[in-house]
Amino acid sequence: MAYLPVLATAGRSYVFAWKNLGSAFRLAWLPFLVASLPWPPGEAIGAAWWLASPLLLLLAAIVATVKAVCSSLVTVALMRVVLFDRRAAATLLPPSIEPVHVLVVAVYLGLGLLAFLMEGVLAVANVALPIPTANAAFLLLPAAYIYVGARLFTLDAAVVVSGRLPLRETWRHAAGNWWRLFALMLLCSAPALLLPSKFGSVASEIGAADFALNSDAATTLATTLIEFVVGLPLAALNAAATCYAFKALAGIPPDATV
C-alpha cells in the first residue's frame, strides 16, 4: 500500500499553483469567470430549499449544472498540465466539452446531491427528532460526508487519466490514507477558508469607493471580481493537490507524466 506524504504533496501543490499562475488564467479564465458569477435562482433559494417553488428549484438545478460544466472545464484543463504537461492554446472561445468533462460533472453533481440530501435530512432532524438524536445526526452525517469526500478526493484525477469513472479503484487506493487525504484537503483549502472572511469588508470598501454607496449591487460586483482573481489560483492549487495525491497513491513519481 502506498502512503501519501502529506506535507510534501501540499508543498508541491502550492509551488505548482504559484509557478503556473499565468497558465491557470490563460487556460481557464472564461469558464471560471462564468462559474464565479452570482446567479439569482441559487441566491434566492439560499439554505431554505425546501420552501422554494418547483420552478425556482428547477432553475437552481439548471444553474448548478451550468456551473458544474464550467468548473469541469477549469478542472480538466488544470489537471492536464499536472498529469500530462499538456497546455492547450489560449482562446477566447470556451473549449469543447469532451466525455471526460461529462464524467467530472457527474462527480460534482453526485457529491453535490449527497450534500443536498444531507442538508435536507439535518433540517428534518432538527425539527422532528429529540435534541440528543438531532445533535448526534449533526455530528455523524457531516463526518460521514467528510470521510466519503476524503476517500474519493483523487477521483477527478483518476477520471482525467482513465476517461472513465473508477469509483472502486479510487476508494481502494485511499484505504489507509483517508486521514492523510483529509489533512491534505485541509492544508490546501486553508486559503479558501480564510479568504472569504476578508471578502465582505474588502468588497464593501471597493463598492463604496467605486460607486459612492455601499449597495448590494456594488458589493456583489466587487466580491465577484475578488473571487475571480483569487479563486482561479486556488482552483489550480486544488487541482494540483488532487493530481499529486493521485500520483502518490498510484506509485507514480510526482514529476513524471502519466
XYZ file of C-alpha atoms in Angstrom:
258
model
C 0.000 0.000 0.000
C 1.344 3.420 -0.980
C 1.281 6.124 1.664
C 0.641 9.764 0.919
C 3.390 12.197 2.019
C 1.055 14.948 3.168
C 3.437 17.865 3.712
C 5.497 17.157 0.590
C 2.352 16.865 -1.533
C 0.891 20.077 -0.129
C 4.162 21.940 -0.669
C 4.436 20.693 -4.233
C 0.846 21.789 -4.891
C 1.473 25.314 -3.610
C 4.612 25.564 -5.746
C 2.674 24.451 -8.826
C -0.086 26.996 -8.222
C 2.446 29.808 -7.784
C 4.579 28.909 -10.794
C 1.586 28.383 -13.076
C -0.492 31.464 -12.291
C -0.198 32.686 -15.867
C -1.096 29.303 -17.323
C -4.089 28.990 -14.996
C -5.565 32.304 -16.132
C -4.725 31.645 -19.774
C -6.262 28.165 -19.805
C -9.343 28.617 -17.682
C -10.276 32.273 -17.207
C -13.505 32.188 -19.232
C -15.246 29.121 -17.728
C -14.061 30.118 -14.260
C -15.492 33.608 -14.711
C -18.863 32.138 -15.701
C -18.768 29.768 -12.724
C -17.934 32.684 -10.404
C -20.857 34.863 -11.442
C -23.738 35.204 -8.965
C -26.862 33.526 -10.313
C -30.243 34.760 -8.982
C -32.048 31.378 -8.663
C -29.415 29.893 -6.400
C -29.089 33.089 -4.384
C -32.866 33.333 -3.962
C -33.189 29.807 -2.595
C -30.401 30.128 -0.075
C -30.398 27.464 2.608
C -34.184 27.007 2.807
C -34.505 24.998 -0.407
C -37.459 23.000 0.914
C -39.512 26.229 0.985
C -38.749 27.143 -2.632
C -41.196 26.738 -5.505
C -40.689 23.877 -8.022
C -39.854 26.395 -10.764
C -37.173 28.033 -8.636
C -35.743 24.624 -7.751
C -35.633 23.722 -11.464
C -33.857 26.973 -12.317
C -31.408 26.409 -9.481
C -30.709 22.881 -10.760
C -30.022 24.266 -14.251
C -27.699 26.898 -12.791
C -25.896 24.262 -10.724
C -25.404 22.146 -13.854
C -24.038 25.098 -15.853
C -21.633 25.932 -13.032
C -20.588 22.286 -12.783
C -19.843 22.191 -16.529
C -17.755 25.372 -16.277
C -15.947 24.022 -13.228
C -15.198 20.788 -15.084
C -13.629 22.760 -17.950
C -11.391 24.505 -15.416
C -10.513 21.323 -13.530
C -9.673 19.229 -16.583
C -7.559 21.982 -18.170
C -5.501 22.432 -14.987
C -5.171 18.725 -14.243
C -3.894 18.013 -17.728
C -0.993 20.339 -17.000
C -0.045 18.396 -13.854
C -0.713 14.921 -15.212
C 0.344 15.197 -18.858
C 2.170 18.548 -19.033
C -0.426 19.451 -21.652
C -1.155 23.145 -22.061
C -3.889 23.995 -24.526
C -3.570 27.056 -26.724
C -5.184 30.236 -25.435
C -8.578 31.024 -26.924
C -11.389 33.488 -26.390
C -13.946 30.752 -27.040
C -14.873 28.134 -24.431
C -13.192 24.759 -25.003
C -15.259 21.969 -26.451
C -16.918 19.600 -23.998
C -15.425 16.100 -24.102
C -16.634 12.866 -22.451
C -14.159 13.417 -19.614
C -15.860 16.713 -18.785
C -19.220 14.936 -18.572
C -17.748 12.435 -16.109
C -16.268 15.198 -13.959
C -19.645 16.956 -13.986
C -21.220 13.686 -12.813
C -18.764 13.611 -9.903
C -19.572 17.202 -8.950
C -23.317 16.701 -9.190
C -23.135 13.415 -7.293
C -21.250 14.943 -4.375
C -23.497 17.987 -4.538
C -26.582 15.766 -4.406
C -25.192 13.980 -1.345
C -24.649 17.326 0.371
C -28.134 18.434 -0.699
C -29.741 15.316 0.765
C -27.680 15.568 3.933
C -28.843 19.145 4.421
C -32.455 18.050 3.997
C -32.077 15.182 6.472
C -30.475 17.500 9.022
C -33.251 20.052 8.549
C -35.870 17.372 9.231
C -33.882 16.003 12.163
C -33.693 19.453 13.691
C -37.473 19.702 13.992
C -38.644 16.078 14.148
C -36.151 14.297 16.399
C -35.318 14.613 20.083
C -32.470 17.011 20.783
C -29.864 14.310 21.645
C -30.676 12.371 18.459
C -30.624 15.532 16.343
C -27.268 16.531 17.841
C -25.883 13.090 17.019
C -27.118 13.453 13.434
C -25.443 16.867 13.139
C -22.163 15.243 14.183
C -22.318 11.923 12.352
C -23.702 12.901 8.943
C -21.132 15.654 8.207
C -18.382 13.342 9.495
C -19.555 10.609 7.115
C -19.664 13.098 4.232
C -16.121 14.260 5.006
C -14.951 10.639 5.133
C -16.505 9.848 1.747
C -15.071 13.065 0.291
C -11.587 12.172 1.533
C -11.773 8.625 0.168
C -12.846 9.999 -3.231
C -10.517 13.010 -3.210
C -8.456 11.745 -6.163
C -11.467 10.688 -8.247
C -11.267 13.719 -10.564
C -7.650 12.944 -11.431
C -8.483 9.270 -11.971
C -11.273 10.291 -14.352
C -8.950 12.575 -16.334
C -6.327 9.813 -16.617
C -8.609 6.861 -17.387
C -11.510 8.510 -19.200
C -13.978 6.562 -17.068
C -15.440 6.688 -13.554
C -13.205 4.389 -11.445
C -15.070 4.636 -8.134
C -13.941 1.269 -6.779
C -10.282 1.778 -7.646
C -10.256 5.274 -6.153
C -11.923 4.049 -2.968
C -9.487 1.141 -2.700
C -6.375 3.261 -3.298
C -7.419 5.590 -0.489
C -7.640 2.749 2.041
C -5.392 3.561 4.984
C -4.831 7.068 3.628
C -8.168 8.758 4.199
C -6.914 10.784 7.155
C -3.815 11.807 5.175
C -6.057 12.859 2.303
C -8.219 14.789 4.761
C -5.115 16.516 6.134
C -4.059 17.408 2.581
C -7.542 18.778 1.896
C -7.283 20.985 4.982
C -3.805 22.251 4.118
C -4.751 23.113 0.545
C -8.167 24.551 1.382
C -6.850 26.797 4.169
C -6.562 29.871 1.884
C -10.097 29.316 0.587
C -11.389 29.034 4.160
C -9.536 32.104 5.406
C -10.005 34.492 2.491
C -13.834 34.629 2.330
C -13.905 36.274 5.759
C -11.981 39.148 4.195
C -14.137 39.376 1.055
C -17.049 41.140 2.718
C -15.124 44.056 4.216
C -12.857 44.474 1.203
C -15.789 44.251 -1.198
C -17.733 46.817 0.805
C -14.796 49.226 0.713
C -14.341 48.745 -3.021
C -18.058 49.131 -3.608
C -18.243 52.301 -1.549
C -15.173 53.770 -3.204
C -16.147 52.950 -6.773
C -19.879 53.570 -6.639
C -20.057 56.143 -3.824
C -22.507 53.894 -1.971
C -22.401 50.558 -0.207
C -25.177 48.958 -2.247
C -25.806 45.260 -2.658
C -25.003 45.502 -6.382
C -21.680 47.210 -5.736
C -20.687 44.727 -3.058
C -21.721 41.765 -5.220
C -19.721 43.035 -8.190
C -16.648 43.718 -6.076
C -16.894 40.327 -4.374
C -17.239 38.574 -7.746
C -14.127 40.308 -9.088
C -12.129 39.449 -5.971
C -13.274 35.828 -6.068
C -12.306 35.589 -9.736
C -8.803 36.976 -9.188
C -8.162 34.922 -6.051
C -10.271 31.886 -6.856
C -8.532 30.691 -10.009
C -5.135 30.257 -8.291
C -6.969 28.381 -5.536
C -8.556 26.157 -8.184
C -5.069 25.466 -9.554
C -3.919 24.613 -6.022
C -6.769 22.153 -5.525
C -6.241 20.562 -8.950
C -2.539 20.142 -8.239
C -3.197 18.606 -4.817
C -5.645 16.122 -6.326
C -3.232 15.115 -9.089
C -0.152 14.817 -6.881
C -2.143 12.757 -4.374
C -3.326 10.523 -7.222
C 0.266 10.043 -8.386
C 1.463 9.244 -4.866
C -1.237 6.636 -4.257
C -0.650 5.109 -7.711
C 3.108 4.892 -7.114
C 3.928 7.418 -9.846
C 6.791 9.889 -9.226
C 5.401 13.396 -8.696
C 7.282 14.961 -11.603
C 6.527 12.154 -14.065
C 3.826 12.461 -16.696
C 1.113 9.825 -16.666
